[in-house]
Amino acid sequence: MNSKKKNFLDGLKKRIVIWIIAFLFSYIFIYLIDPFSYKELLHKPFLYIIEDIFWIFLFSIIIAEVSLFIDYCLDKKISCQTKSSKRLITQTLLQIVGSIVIVIIINEV
């Protein structure tokens, strides 16, 4: 296996782990916001539950990819080692704005 293909597979594995973590945290936040929402979900048809899981997983992937893209772009502009506080504030603000824009776009569709 050549190194380019190995790097791609390693990168894909890392992304899948990030997607799964984002998905799990999405459900944790949903539970923290409304701890009794799962009771309503249990009374829904099975296909509704699968569709709900699919949409939350897709949303988690989109948010994770936007976060990774912001991180990639900022790596070129602001170093974590030399300007860590500026990088932290900039990345946090961009990720909040990016998440809000994604929510607005998804709600419009």
mmCIF file of N, CA, C and O in Angstrom:
data_model
loop_
_atom_site.group_PDB
_atom_site.id
_atom_site.type_symbol
_atom_site.label_atom_id
_atom_site.label_comp_id
_atom_site.label_asym_id
_atom_site.label_seq_id
_atom_site.Cartn_x
_atom_site.Cartn_y
_atom_site.Cartn_z
ATOM 1 N N MET A 1 0.851 -1.178 0.000
ATOM 2 C CA MET A 1 0.000 0.000 0.000
ATOM 3 C C MET A 1 0.894 1.238 0.000
ATOM 4 O O MET A 1 1.796 1.355 0.806
ATOM 5 N N ASN A 2 0.626 2.140 -0.935
ATOM 6 C CA ASN A 2 1.482 3.324 -0.973
ATOM 7 C C ASN A 2 1.109 4.294 0.137
ATOM 8 O O ASN A 2 0.051 4.218 0.745
ATOM 9 N N SER A 3 2.033 5.215 0.406
ATOM 10 C CA SER A 3 1.847 6.103 1.563
ATOM 11 C C SER A 3 0.682 7.070 1.380
ATOM 12 O O SER A 3 0.025 7.443 2.351
ATOM 13 N N LYS A 4 0.412 7.488 0.138
ATOM 14 C CA LYS A 4 -0.702 8.419 -0.102
ATOM 15 C C LYS A 4 -2.038 7.756 0.249
ATOM 16 O O LYS A 4 -2.893 8.360 0.875
ATOM 17 N N LYS A 5 -2.203 6.503 -0.167
ATOM 18 C CA LYS A 5 -3.439 5.785 0.130
ATOM 19 C C LYS A 5 -3.550 5.514 1.630
ATOM 20 O O LYS A 5 -4.628 5.610 2.214
ATOM 21 N N LYS A 6 -2.436 5.182 2.267
ATOM 22 C CA LYS A 6 -2.436 4.939 3.712
ATOM 23 C C LYS A 6 -2.802 6.215 4.474
ATOM 24 O O LYS A 6 -3.589 6.168 5.412
ATOM 25 N N ASN A 7 -2.246 7.364 4.059
ATOM 26 C CA ASN A 7 -2.584 8.634 4.694
ATOM 27 C C ASN A 7 -4.059 8.958 4.528
ATOM 28 O O ASN A 7 -4.698 9.475 5.437
ATOM 29 N N PHE A 8 -4.606 8.667 3.339
ATOM 30 C CA PHE A 8 -6.027 8.916 3.103
ATOM 31 C C PHE A 8 -6.885 8.068 4.035
ATOM 32 O O PHE A 8 -7.830 8.559 4.635
ATOM 33 N N LEU A 9 -6.534 6.778 4.166
ATOM 34 C CA LEU A 9 -7.314 5.894 5.036
ATOM 35 C C LEU A 9 -7.193 6.305 6.496
ATOM 36 O O LEU A 9 -8.175 6.264 7.242
ATOM 37 N N ASP A 10 -5.991 6.706 6.915
ATOM 38 C CA ASP A 10 -5.820 7.181 8.285
ATOM 39 C C ASP A 10 -6.643 8.445 8.522
ATOM 40 O O ASP A 10 -7.286 8.602 9.552
ATOM 41 N N GLY A 11 -6.619 9.358 7.541
ATOM 42 C CA GLY A 11 -7.410 10.580 7.641
ATOM 43 C C GLY A 11 -8.897 10.281 7.679
ATOM 44 O O GLY A 11 -9.650 10.905 8.431
ATOM 45 N N LEU A 12 -9.340 9.304 6.875
ATOM 46 C CA LEU A 12 -10.750 8.930 6.853
ATOM 47 C C LEU A 12 -11.168 8.317 8.190
ATOM 48 O O LEU A 12 -12.246 8.615 8.706
ATOM 49 N N LYS A 13 -10.308 7.486 8.768
ATOM 50 C CA LYS A 13 -10.614 6.890 10.076
ATOM 51 C C LYS A 13 -10.757 7.971 11.143
ATOM 52 O O LYS A 13 -11.668 7.925 11.964
ATOM 53 N N LYS A 14 -9.853 8.954 11.105
ATOM 54 C CA LYS A 14 -9.939 10.055 12.074
ATOM 55 C C LYS A 14 -11.224 10.841 11.887
ATOM 56 O O LYS A 14 -11.886 11.219 12.856
ATOM 57 N N ARG A 15 -11.609 11.089 10.635
ATOM 58 C CA ARG A 15 -12.845 11.824 10.369
ATOM 59 C C ARG A 15 -14.060 11.051 10.862
ATOM 60 O O ARG A 15 -14.968 11.630 11.436
ATOM 61 N N ILE A 16 -14.074 9.751 10.642
ATOM 62 C CA ILE A 16 -15.209 8.938 11.102
ATOM 63 C C ILE A 16 -15.312 8.987 12.615
ATOM 64 O O ILE A 16 -16.406 9.104 13.167
ATOM 65 N N VAL A 17 -14.183 8.927 13.305
ATOM 66 C CA VAL A 17 -14.195 9.043 14.774
ATOM 67 C C VAL A 17 -14.736 10.414 15.192
ATOM 68 O O VAL A 17 -15.569 10.508 16.104
ATOM 69 N N ILE A 18 -14.301 11.462 14.497
ATOM 70 C CA ILE A 18 -14.800 12.811 14.802
ATOM 71 C C ILE A 18 -16.297 12.890 14.554
ATOM 72 O O ILE A 18 -17.045 13.475 15.350
ATOM 73 N N TRP A 19 -16.771 12.301 13.452
ATOM 74 C CA TRP A 19 -18.211 12.311 13.151
ATOM 75 C C TRP A 19 -19.003 11.607 14.247
ATOM 76 O O TRP A 19 -20.050 12.089 14.675
ATOM 77 N N ILE A 20 -18.514 10.465 14.681
ATOM 78 C CA ILE A 20 -19.228 9.705 15.716
ATOM 79 C C ILE A 20 -19.243 10.475 17.036
ATOM 80 O O ILE A 20 -20.275 10.531 17.715
ATOM 81 N N ILE A 21 -18.125 11.081 17.393
ATOM 82 C CA ILE A 21 -18.078 11.877 18.624
ATOM 83 C C ILE A 21 -19.041 13.059 18.525
ATOM 84 O O ILE A 21 -19.776 13.353 19.476
ATOM 85 N N ALA A 22 -19.065 13.733 17.372
ATOM 86 C CA ALA A 22 -19.991 14.857 17.176
ATOM 87 C C ALA A 22 -21.439 14.379 17.281
ATOM 88 O O ALA A 22 -22.288 15.054 17.886
ATOM 89 N N PHE A 23 -21.724 13.215 16.723
ATOM 90 C CA PHE A 23 -23.070 12.642 16.791
ATOM 91 C C PHE A 23 -23.464 12.351 18.243
ATOM 92 O O PHE A 23 -24.576 12.698 18.681
ATOM 93 N N LEU A 24 -22.572 11.730 18.992
ATOM 94 C CA LEU A 24 -22.863 11.408 20.393
ATOM 95 C C LEU A 24 -23.064 12.678 21.224
ATOM 96 O O LEU A 24 -23.994 12.748 22.040
ATOM 97 N N PHE A 25 -22.220 13.675 21.006
ATOM 98 C CA PHE A 25 -22.385 14.933 21.733
ATOM 99 C C PHE A 25 -23.675 15.640 21.348
ATOM 100 O O PHE A 25 -24.287 16.307 22.189
ATOM 101 N N SER A 26 -24.109 15.493 20.093
ATOM 102 C CA SER A 26 -25.392 16.075 19.686
ATOM 103 C C SER A 26 -26.520 15.496 20.526
ATOM 104 O O SER A 26 -27.377 16.229 21.035
ATOM 105 N N TYR A 27 -26.512 14.175 20.676
ATOM 106 C CA TYR A 27 -27.556 13.548 21.481
ATOM 107 C C TYR A 27 -27.430 13.892 22.959
ATOM 108 O O TYR A 27 -28.433 14.026 23.655
ATOM 109 N N ILE A 28 -26.210 14.054 23.440
ATOM 110 C CA ILE A 28 -26.029 14.463 24.839
ATOM 111 C C ILE A 28 -26.602 15.855 25.051
ATOM 112 O O ILE A 28 -27.324 16.106 26.035
ATOM 113 N N PHE A 29 -26.322 16.778 24.121
ATOM 114 C CA PHE A 29 -26.862 18.135 24.253
ATOM 115 C C PHE A 29 -28.381 18.145 24.129
ATOM 116 O O PHE A 29 -29.055 18.882 24.839
ATOM 117 N N ILE A 30 -28.913 17.319 23.225
ATOM 118 C CA ILE A 30 -30.373 17.226 23.108
ATOM 119 C C ILE A 30 -30.962 16.748 24.428
ATOM 120 O O ILE A 30 -31.971 17.278 24.902
ATOM 121 N N TYR A 31 -30.337 15.763 25.037
ATOM 122 C CA TYR A 31 -30.821 15.261 26.323
ATOM 123 C C TYR A 31 -30.709 16.322 27.418
ATOM 124 O O TYR A 31 -31.610 16.482 28.237
ATOM 125 N N LEU A 32 -29.599 17.062 27.429
ATOM 126 C CA LEU A 32 -29.426 18.102 28.447
ATOM 127 C C LEU A 32 -30.437 19.237 28.287
ATOM 128 O O LEU A 32 -30.892 19.810 29.279
ATOM 129 N N ILE A 33 -30.782 19.560 27.050
ATOM 130 C CA ILE A 33 -31.758 20.619 26.807
ATOM 131 C C ILE A 33 -33.153 20.168 27.216
ATOM 132 O O ILE A 33 -33.900 20.919 27.849
ATOM 133 N N ASP A 34 -33.517 18.945 26.830
ATOM 134 C CA ASP A 34 -34.849 18.422 27.170
ATOM 135 C C ASP A 34 -34.715 16.954 27.581
ATOM 136 O O ASP A 34 -34.765 16.055 26.743
ATOM 137 N N PRO A 35 -34.537 16.700 28.872
ATOM 138 C CA PRO A 35 -34.283 15.321 29.322
ATOM 139 C C PRO A 35 -35.435 14.341 29.068
ATOM 140 O O PRO A 35 -35.229 13.141 29.084
ATOM 141 N N PHE A 36 -36.614 14.848 28.802
ATOM 142 C CA PHE A 36 -37.763 13.960 28.627
ATOM 143 C C PHE A 36 -38.141 13.775 27.160
ATOM 144 O O PHE A 36 -39.146 13.136 26.862
ATOM 145 N N SER A 37 -37.354 14.318 26.246
ATOM 146 C CA SER A 37 -37.687 14.208 24.824
ATOM 147 C C SER A 37 -37.583 12.762 24.322
ATOM 148 O O SER A 37 -38.274 12.385 23.385
ATOM 149 N N TYR A 38 -36.712 11.965 24.939
ATOM 150 C CA TYR A 38 -36.579 10.583 24.483
ATOM 151 C C TYR A 38 -37.853 9.784 24.727
ATOM 152 O O TYR A 38 -38.149 8.836 24.009
ATOM 153 N N LYS A 39 -38.657 10.176 25.729
ATOM 154 C CA LYS A 39 -39.918 9.468 25.985
ATOM 155 C C LYS A 39 -40.880 9.645 24.821
ATOM 156 O O LYS A 39 -41.574 8.706 24.440
ATOM 157 N N GLU A 40 -40.903 10.850 24.253
ATOM 158 C CA GLU A 40 -41.734 11.096 23.076
ATOM 159 C C GLU A 40 -41.213 10.293 21.887
ATOM 160 O O GLU A 40 -41.994 9.755 21.112
ATOM 161 N N LEU A 41 -39.899 10.239 21.754
ATOM 162 C CA LEU A 41 -39.295 9.543 20.627
ATOM 163 C C LEU A 41 -39.587 8.044 20.661
ATOM 164 O O LEU A 41 -39.781 7.419 19.621
ATOM 165 N N LEU A 42 -39.673 7.471 21.851
ATOM 166 C CA LEU A 42 -39.930 6.034 21.974
ATOM 167 C C LEU A 42 -41.321 5.636 21.474
ATOM 168 O O LEU A 42 -41.540 4.490 21.089
ATOM 169 N N HIS A 43 -42.249 6.583 21.461
ATOM 170 C CA HIS A 43 -43.608 6.293 21.012
ATOM 171 C C HIS A 43 -43.803 6.544 19.524
ATOM 172 O O HIS A 43 -44.881 6.318 19.002
ATOM 173 N N LYS A 44 -42.761 6.982 18.837
ATOM 174 C CA LYS A 44 -42.828 7.241 17.398
ATOM 175 C C LYS A 44 -42.572 5.948 16.636
ATOM 176 O O LYS A 44 -41.969 5.002 17.159
ATOM 177 N N PRO A 45 -43.008 5.897 15.365
ATOM 178 C CA PRO A 45 -42.714 4.713 14.540
ATOM 179 C C PRO A 45 -41.209 4.527 14.337
ATOM 180 O O PRO A 45 -40.434 5.486 14.381
ATOM 181 N N PHE A 46 -40.820 3.303 14.100
ATOM 182 C CA PHE A 46 -39.412 2.954 13.955
ATOM 183 C C PHE A 46 -38.746 3.755 12.836
ATOM 184 O O PHE A 46 -37.622 4.225 12.985
ATOM 185 N N LEU A 47 -39.427 3.901 11.696
ATOM 186 C CA LEU A 47 -38.850 4.652 10.583
ATOM 187 C C LEU A 47 -38.618 6.112 10.944
ATOM 188 O O LEU A 47 -37.655 6.730 10.489
ATOM 189 N N TYR A 48 -39.461 6.672 11.768
ATOM 190 C CA TYR A 48 -39.282 8.047 12.234
ATOM 191 C C TYR A 48 -38.007 8.160 13.069
ATOM 192 O O TYR A 48 -37.245 9.113 12.922
ATOM 193 N N ILE A 49 -37.778 7.179 13.927
ATOM 194 C CA ILE A 49 -36.577 7.184 14.774
ATOM 195 C C ILE A 49 -35.326 7.051 13.913
ATOM 196 O O ILE A 49 -34.342 7.765 14.123
ATOM 197 N N ILE A 50 -35.352 6.152 12.921
ATOM 198 C CA ILE A 50 -34.212 5.977 12.013
ATOM 199 C C ILE A 50 -33.958 7.264 11.235
ATOM 200 O O ILE A 50 -32.804 7.689 11.079
ATOM 201 N N GLU A 51 -35.021 7.909 10.764
ATOM 202 C CA GLU A 51 -34.868 9.162 10.031
ATOM 203 C C GLU A 51 -34.283 10.255 10.936
ATOM 204 O O GLU A 51 -33.415 11.023 10.517
ATOM 205 N N ASP A 52 -34.730 10.301 12.168
ATOM 206 C CA ASP A 52 -34.209 11.267 13.130
ATOM 207 C C ASP A 52 -32.713 11.050 13.362
ATOM 208 O O ASP A 52 -31.922 12.000 13.348
ATOM 209 N N ILE A 53 -32.319 9.806 13.541
ATOM 210 C CA ILE A 53 -30.907 9.470 13.732
ATOM 211 C C ILE A 53 -30.095 9.853 12.496
ATOM 212 O O ILE A 53 -29.007 10.428 12.601
ATOM 213 N N PHE A 54 -30.643 9.564 11.316
ATOM 214 C CA PHE A 54 -29.948 9.905 10.073
ATOM 215 C C PHE A 54 -29.707 11.411 9.956
ATOM 216 O O PHE A 54 -28.597 11.844 9.645
ATOM 217 N N TRP A 55 -30.740 12.221 10.205
ATOM 218 C CA TRP A 55 -30.607 13.667 10.058
ATOM 219 C C TRP A 55 -29.646 14.257 11.090
ATOM 220 O O TRP A 55 -28.871 15.161 10.774
ATOM 221 N N ILE A 56 -29.679 13.747 12.292
ATOM 222 C CA ILE A 56 -28.748 14.245 13.310
ATOM 223 C C ILE A 56 -27.320 13.831 12.969
ATOM 224 O O ILE A 56 -26.383 14.618 13.135
ATOM 225 N N PHE A 57 -27.143 12.618 12.452
ATOM 226 C CA PHE A 57 -25.807 12.183 12.042
ATOM 227 C C PHE A 57 -25.297 13.031 10.875
ATOM 228 O O PHE A 57 -24.144 13.466 10.872
ATOM 229 N N LEU A 58 -26.165 13.299 9.898
ATOM 230 C CA LEU A 58 -25.777 14.134 8.765
ATOM 231 C C LEU A 58 -25.419 15.547 9.231
ATOM 232 O O LEU A 58 -24.407 16.110 8.804
ATOM 233 N N PHE A 59 -26.225 16.116 10.101
ATOM 234 C CA PHE A 59 -25.950 17.436 10.653
ATOM 235 C C PHE A 59 -24.627 17.438 11.411
ATOM 236 O O PHE A 59 -23.837 18.374 11.301
ATOM 237 N N SER A 60 -24.360 16.386 12.160
ATOM 238 C CA SER A 60 -23.096 16.272 12.906
ATOM 239 C C SER A 60 -21.903 16.216 11.958
ATOM 240 O O SER A 60 -20.863 16.827 12.219
ATOM 241 N N ILE A 61 -22.047 15.491 10.844
ATOM 242 C CA ILE A 61 -20.976 15.409 9.852
ATOM 243 C C ILE A 61 -20.712 16.785 9.254
ATOM 244 O O ILE A 61 -19.555 17.211 9.121
ATOM 245 N N ILE A 62 -21.779 17.501 8.912
ATOM 246 C CA ILE A 62 -21.617 18.828 8.311
ATOM 247 C C ILE A 62 -20.917 19.777 9.284
ATOM 248 O O ILE A 62 -19.969 20.486 8.909
ATOM 249 N N ILE A 63 -21.359 19.794 10.530
ATOM 250 C CA ILE A 63 -20.739 20.664 11.529
ATOM 251 C C ILE A 63 -19.269 20.286 11.732
ATOM 252 O O ILE A 63 -18.391 21.156 11.809
ATOM 253 N N ALA A 64 -18.974 18.991 11.808
ATOM 254 C CA ALA A 64 -17.595 18.540 12.007
ATOM 255 C C ALA A 64 -16.725 18.931 10.817
ATOM 256 O O ALA A 64 -15.587 19.394 11.001
ATOM 257 N N GLU A 65 -17.230 18.773 9.610
ATOM 258 C CA GLU A 65 -16.446 19.120 8.421
ATOM 259 C C GLU A 65 -16.204 20.626 8.332
ATOM 260 O O GLU A 65 -15.116 21.055 7.940
ATOM 261 N N VAL A 66 -17.196 21.424 8.688
ATOM 262 C CA VAL A 66 -16.991 22.874 8.701
ATOM 263 C C VAL A 66 -15.936 23.236 9.739
ATOM 264 O O VAL A 66 -15.053 24.066 9.487
ATOM 265 N N SER A 67 -15.973 22.605 10.891
ATOM 266 C CA SER A 67 -14.974 22.859 11.934
ATOM 267 C C SER A 67 -13.573 22.463 11.464
ATOM 268 O O SER A 67 -12.601 23.189 11.696
ATOM 269 N N LEU A 68 -13.466 21.320 10.802
ATOM 270 C CA LEU A 68 -12.167 20.883 10.283
ATOM 271 C C LEU A 68 -11.671 21.824 9.183
ATOM 272 O O LEU A 68 -10.471 22.114 9.092
ATOM 273 N N PHE A 69 -12.590 22.318 8.355
ATOM 274 C CA PHE A 69 -12.212 23.259 7.300
ATOM 275 C C PHE A 69 -11.706 24.570 7.896
ATOM 276 O O PHE A 69 -10.693 25.113 7.449
ATOM 277 N N ILE A 70 -12.402 25.065 8.915
ATOM 278 C CA ILE A 70 -11.961 26.287 9.595
ATOM 279 C C ILE A 70 -10.584 26.074 10.205
ATOM 280 O O ILE A 70 -9.701 26.923 10.096
ATOM 281 N N ASP A 71 -10.383 24.922 10.832
ATOM 282 C CA ASP A 71 -9.087 24.601 11.425
ATOM 283 C C ASP A 71 -7.995 24.557 10.362
ATOM 284 O O ASP A 71 -6.902 25.094 10.554
ATOM 285 N N TYR A 72 -8.296 23.942 9.236
ATOM 286 C CA TYR A 72 -7.325 23.847 8.133
ATOM 287 C C TYR A 72 -6.954 25.238 7.610
ATOM 288 O O TYR A 72 -5.773 25.534 7.390
ATOM 289 N N CYS A 73 -7.960 26.096 7.419
ATOM 290 C CA CYS A 73 -7.697 27.450 6.910
ATOM 291 C C CYS A 73 -6.909 28.283 7.925
ATOM 292 O O CYS A 73 -5.990 29.022 7.549
ATOM 293 N N LEU A 74 -7.245 28.156 9.197
ATOM 294 C CA LEU A 74 -6.542 28.933 10.211
ATOM 295 C C LEU A 74 -5.120 28.443 10.447
ATOM 296 O O LEU A 74 -4.264 29.224 10.868
ATOM 297 N N ASP A 75 -4.863 27.162 10.169
ATOM 298 C CA ASP A 75 -3.498 26.641 10.303
ATOM 299 C C ASP A 75 -2.542 27.395 9.391
ATOM 300 O O ASP A 75 -1.370 27.570 9.712
ATOM 301 N N LYS A 76 -3.049 27.850 8.253
ATOM 302 C CA LYS A 76 -2.213 28.585 7.305
ATOM 303 C C LYS A 76 -1.994 30.031 7.739
ATOM 304 O O LYS A 76 -0.991 30.639 7.395
ATOM 305 N N LYS A 77 -2.946 30.590 8.483
ATOM 306 C CA LYS A 77 -2.899 32.023 8.817
ATOM 307 C C LYS A 77 -2.373 32.309 10.230
ATOM 308 O O LYS A 77 -1.588 33.214 10.432
ATOM 309 N N ILE A 78 -2.878 31.554 11.212
ATOM 310 C CA ILE A 78 -2.548 31.828 12.619
ATOM 311 C C ILE A 78 -1.997 30.547 13.248
ATOM 312 O O ILE A 78 -2.709 29.552 13.343
ATOM 313 N N SER A 79 -0.789 30.603 13.719
ATOM 314 C CA SER A 79 -0.159 29.437 14.332
ATOM 315 C C SER A 79 -0.693 29.222 15.754
ATOM 316 O O SER A 79 -0.900 30.175 16.503
ATOM 317 N N CYS A 80 -0.891 27.963 16.108
ATOM 318 C CA CYS A 80 -1.313 27.637 17.479
ATOM 319 C C CYS A 80 -0.182 27.855 18.482
ATOM 320 O O CYS A 80 -0.429 28.175 19.633
ATOM 321 N N GLN A 81 1.036 27.652 18.039
ATOM 322 C CA GLN A 81 2.175 27.756 18.949
ATOM 323 C C GLN A 81 2.517 29.200 19.299
ATOM 324 O O GLN A 81 2.836 29.505 20.442
ATOM 325 N N THR A 82 2.446 30.096 18.324
ATOM 326 C CA THR A 82 2.893 31.465 18.588
ATOM 327 C C THR A 82 1.773 32.390 19.068
ATOM 328 O O THR A 82 2.016 33.257 19.897
ATOM 329 N N LYS A 83 0.579 32.198 18.539
ATOM 330 C CA LYS A 83 -0.536 33.084 18.894
ATOM 331 C C LYS A 83 -1.732 32.247 19.348
ATOM 332 O O LYS A 83 -2.799 32.270 18.738
ATOM 333 N N SER A 84 -1.553 31.526 20.434
ATOM 334 C CA SER A 84 -2.577 30.568 20.860
ATOM 335 C C SER A 84 -3.886 31.233 21.272
ATOM 336 O O SER A 84 -4.961 30.739 20.950
ATOM 337 N N SER A 85 -3.833 32.364 22.012
ATOM 338 C CA SER A 85 -5.095 32.990 22.436
ATOM 339 C C SER A 85 -5.842 33.600 21.257
ATOM 340 O O SER A 85 -7.055 33.493 21.171
ATOM 341 N N LYS A 86 -5.101 34.229 20.344
ATOM 342 C CA LYS A 86 -5.752 34.801 19.161
ATOM 343 C C LYS A 86 -6.376 33.683 18.324
ATOM 344 O O LYS A 86 -7.489 33.822 17.819
ATOM 345 N N ARG A 87 -5.673 32.575 18.199
ATOM 346 C CA ARG A 87 -6.179 31.438 17.437
ATOM 347 C C ARG A 87 -7.427 30.861 18.089
ATOM 348 O O ARG A 87 -8.418 30.556 17.421
ATOM 349 N N LEU A 88 -7.399 30.709 19.402
ATOM 350 C CA LEU A 88 -8.546 30.162 20.128
ATOM 351 C C LEU A 88 -9.780 31.033 19.940
ATOM 352 O O LEU A 88 -10.862 30.529 19.610
ATOM 353 N N ILE A 89 -9.630 32.320 20.120
ATOM 354 C CA ILE A 89 -10.773 33.240 19.989
ATOM 355 C C ILE A 89 -11.275 33.262 18.549
ATOM 356 O O ILE A 89 -12.486 33.172 18.306
ATOM 357 N N THR A 90 -10.365 33.341 17.590
ATOM 358 C CA THR A 90 -10.756 33.387 16.178
ATOM 359 C C THR A 90 -11.463 32.109 15.763
ATOM 360 O O THR A 90 -12.530 32.149 15.132
ATOM 361 N N GLN A 91 -10.904 30.971 16.118
ATOM 362 C CA GLN A 91 -11.505 29.703 15.719
ATOM 363 C C GLN A 91 -12.856 29.506 16.397
ATOM 364 O O GLN A 91 -13.803 29.040 15.769
ATOM 365 N N THR A 92 -12.959 29.862 17.655
ATOM 366 C CA THR A 92 -14.231 29.728 18.367
ATOM 367 C C THR A 92 -15.311 30.582 17.712
ATOM 368 O O THR A 92 -16.427 30.098 17.458
ATOM 369 N N LEU A 93 -14.989 31.827 17.433
ATOM 370 C CA LEU A 93 -15.974 32.717 16.802
ATOM 371 C C LEU A 93 -16.372 32.229 15.412
ATOM 372 O O LEU A 93 -17.559 32.227 15.063
ATOM 373 N N LEU A 94 -15.389 31.800 14.621
ATOM 374 C CA LEU A 94 -15.704 31.300 13.280
ATOM 375 C C LEU A 94 -16.546 30.031 13.329
ATOM 376 O O LEU A 94 -17.445 29.850 12.506
ATOM 377 N N GLN A 95 -16.291 29.166 14.296
ATOM 378 C CA GLN A 95 -17.081 27.943 14.391
ATOM 379 C C GLN A 95 -18.507 28.234 14.855
ATOM 380 O O GLN A 95 -19.450 27.601 14.398
ATOM 381 N N ILE A 96 -18.667 29.198 15.734
ATOM 382 C CA ILE A 96 -20.019 29.592 16.152
ATOM 383 C C ILE A 96 -20.771 30.175 14.969
ATOM 384 O O ILE A 96 -21.921 29.801 14.701
ATOM 385 N N VAL A 97 -20.120 31.096 14.255
ATOM 386 C CA VAL A 97 -20.762 31.710 13.083
ATOM 387 C C VAL A 97 -21.067 30.640 12.033
ATOM 388 O O VAL A 97 -22.159 30.614 11.456
ATOM 389 N N GLY A 98 -20.120 29.741 11.788
ATOM 390 C CA GLY A 98 -20.331 28.670 10.815
ATOM 391 C C GLY A 98 -21.498 27.779 11.192
ATOM 392 O O GLY A 98 -22.325 27.417 10.345
ATOM 393 N N SER A 99 -21.605 27.433 12.460
ATOM 394 C CA SER A 99 -22.713 26.591 12.917
ATOM 395 C C SER A 99 -24.049 27.302 12.765
ATOM 396 O O SER A 99 -25.044 26.697 12.340
ATOM 397 N N ILE A 100 -24.090 28.591 13.087
ATOM 398 C CA ILE A 100 -25.325 29.360 12.942
ATOM 399 C C ILE A 100 -25.737 29.436 11.478
ATOM 400 O O ILE A 100 -26.917 29.256 11.142
ATOM 401 N N VAL A 101 -24.772 29.677 10.600
ATOM 402 C CA VAL A 101 -25.079 29.748 9.163
ATOM 403 C C VAL A 101 -25.614 28.404 8.668
ATOM 404 O O VAL A 101 -26.591 28.357 7.905
ATOM 405 N N ILE A 102 -25.026 27.312 9.106
ATOM 406 C CA ILE A 102 -25.494 25.980 8.701
ATOM 407 C C ILE A 102 -26.924 25.751 9.178
ATOM 408 O O ILE A 102 -27.768 25.248 8.425
ATOM 409 N N VAL A 103 -27.218 26.108 10.415
ATOM 410 C CA VAL A 103 -28.574 25.935 10.941
ATOM 411 C C VAL A 103 -29.569 26.764 10.130
ATOM 412 O O VAL A 103 -30.657 26.284 9.782
ATOM 413 N N ILE A 104 -29.197 27.988 9.805
ATOM 414 C CA ILE A 104 -30.083 28.841 9.005
ATOM 415 C C ILE A 104 -30.314 28.230 7.618
ATOM 416 O O ILE A 104 -31.457 28.174 7.137
ATOM 417 N N ILE A 105 -29.255 27.758 6.988
ATOM 418 C CA ILE A 105 -29.384 27.141 5.659
ATOM 419 C C ILE A 105 -30.263 25.894 5.726
ATOM 420 O O ILE A 105 -31.146 25.701 4.880
ATOM 421 N N ILE A 106 -30.045 25.047 6.712
ATOM 422 C CA ILE A 106 -30.838 23.822 6.826
ATOM 423 C C ILE A 106 -32.305 24.137 7.108
ATOM 424 O O ILE A 106 -33.209 23.483 6.569
ATOM 425 N N ASN A 107 -32.578 25.153 7.912
ATOM 426 C CA ASN A 107 -33.963 25.530 8.205
ATOM 427 C C ASN A 107 -34.666 26.118 6.993
ATOM 428 O O ASN A 107 -35.892 26.052 6.894
ATOM 429 N N GLU A 108 -33.911 26.716 6.069
ATOM 430 C CA GLU A 108 -34.506 27.291 4.870
ATOM 431 C C GLU A 108 -34.868 26.215 3.840
ATOM 432 O O GLU A 108 -35.722 26.426 3.017
ATOM 433 N N VAL A 109 -34.179 25.078 3.898
ATOM 434 C CA VAL A 109 -34.411 24.005 2.914
ATOM 435 C C VAL A 109 -35.565 23.184 3.305
ATOM 436 O O VAL A 109 -36.477 23.150 3.752
#
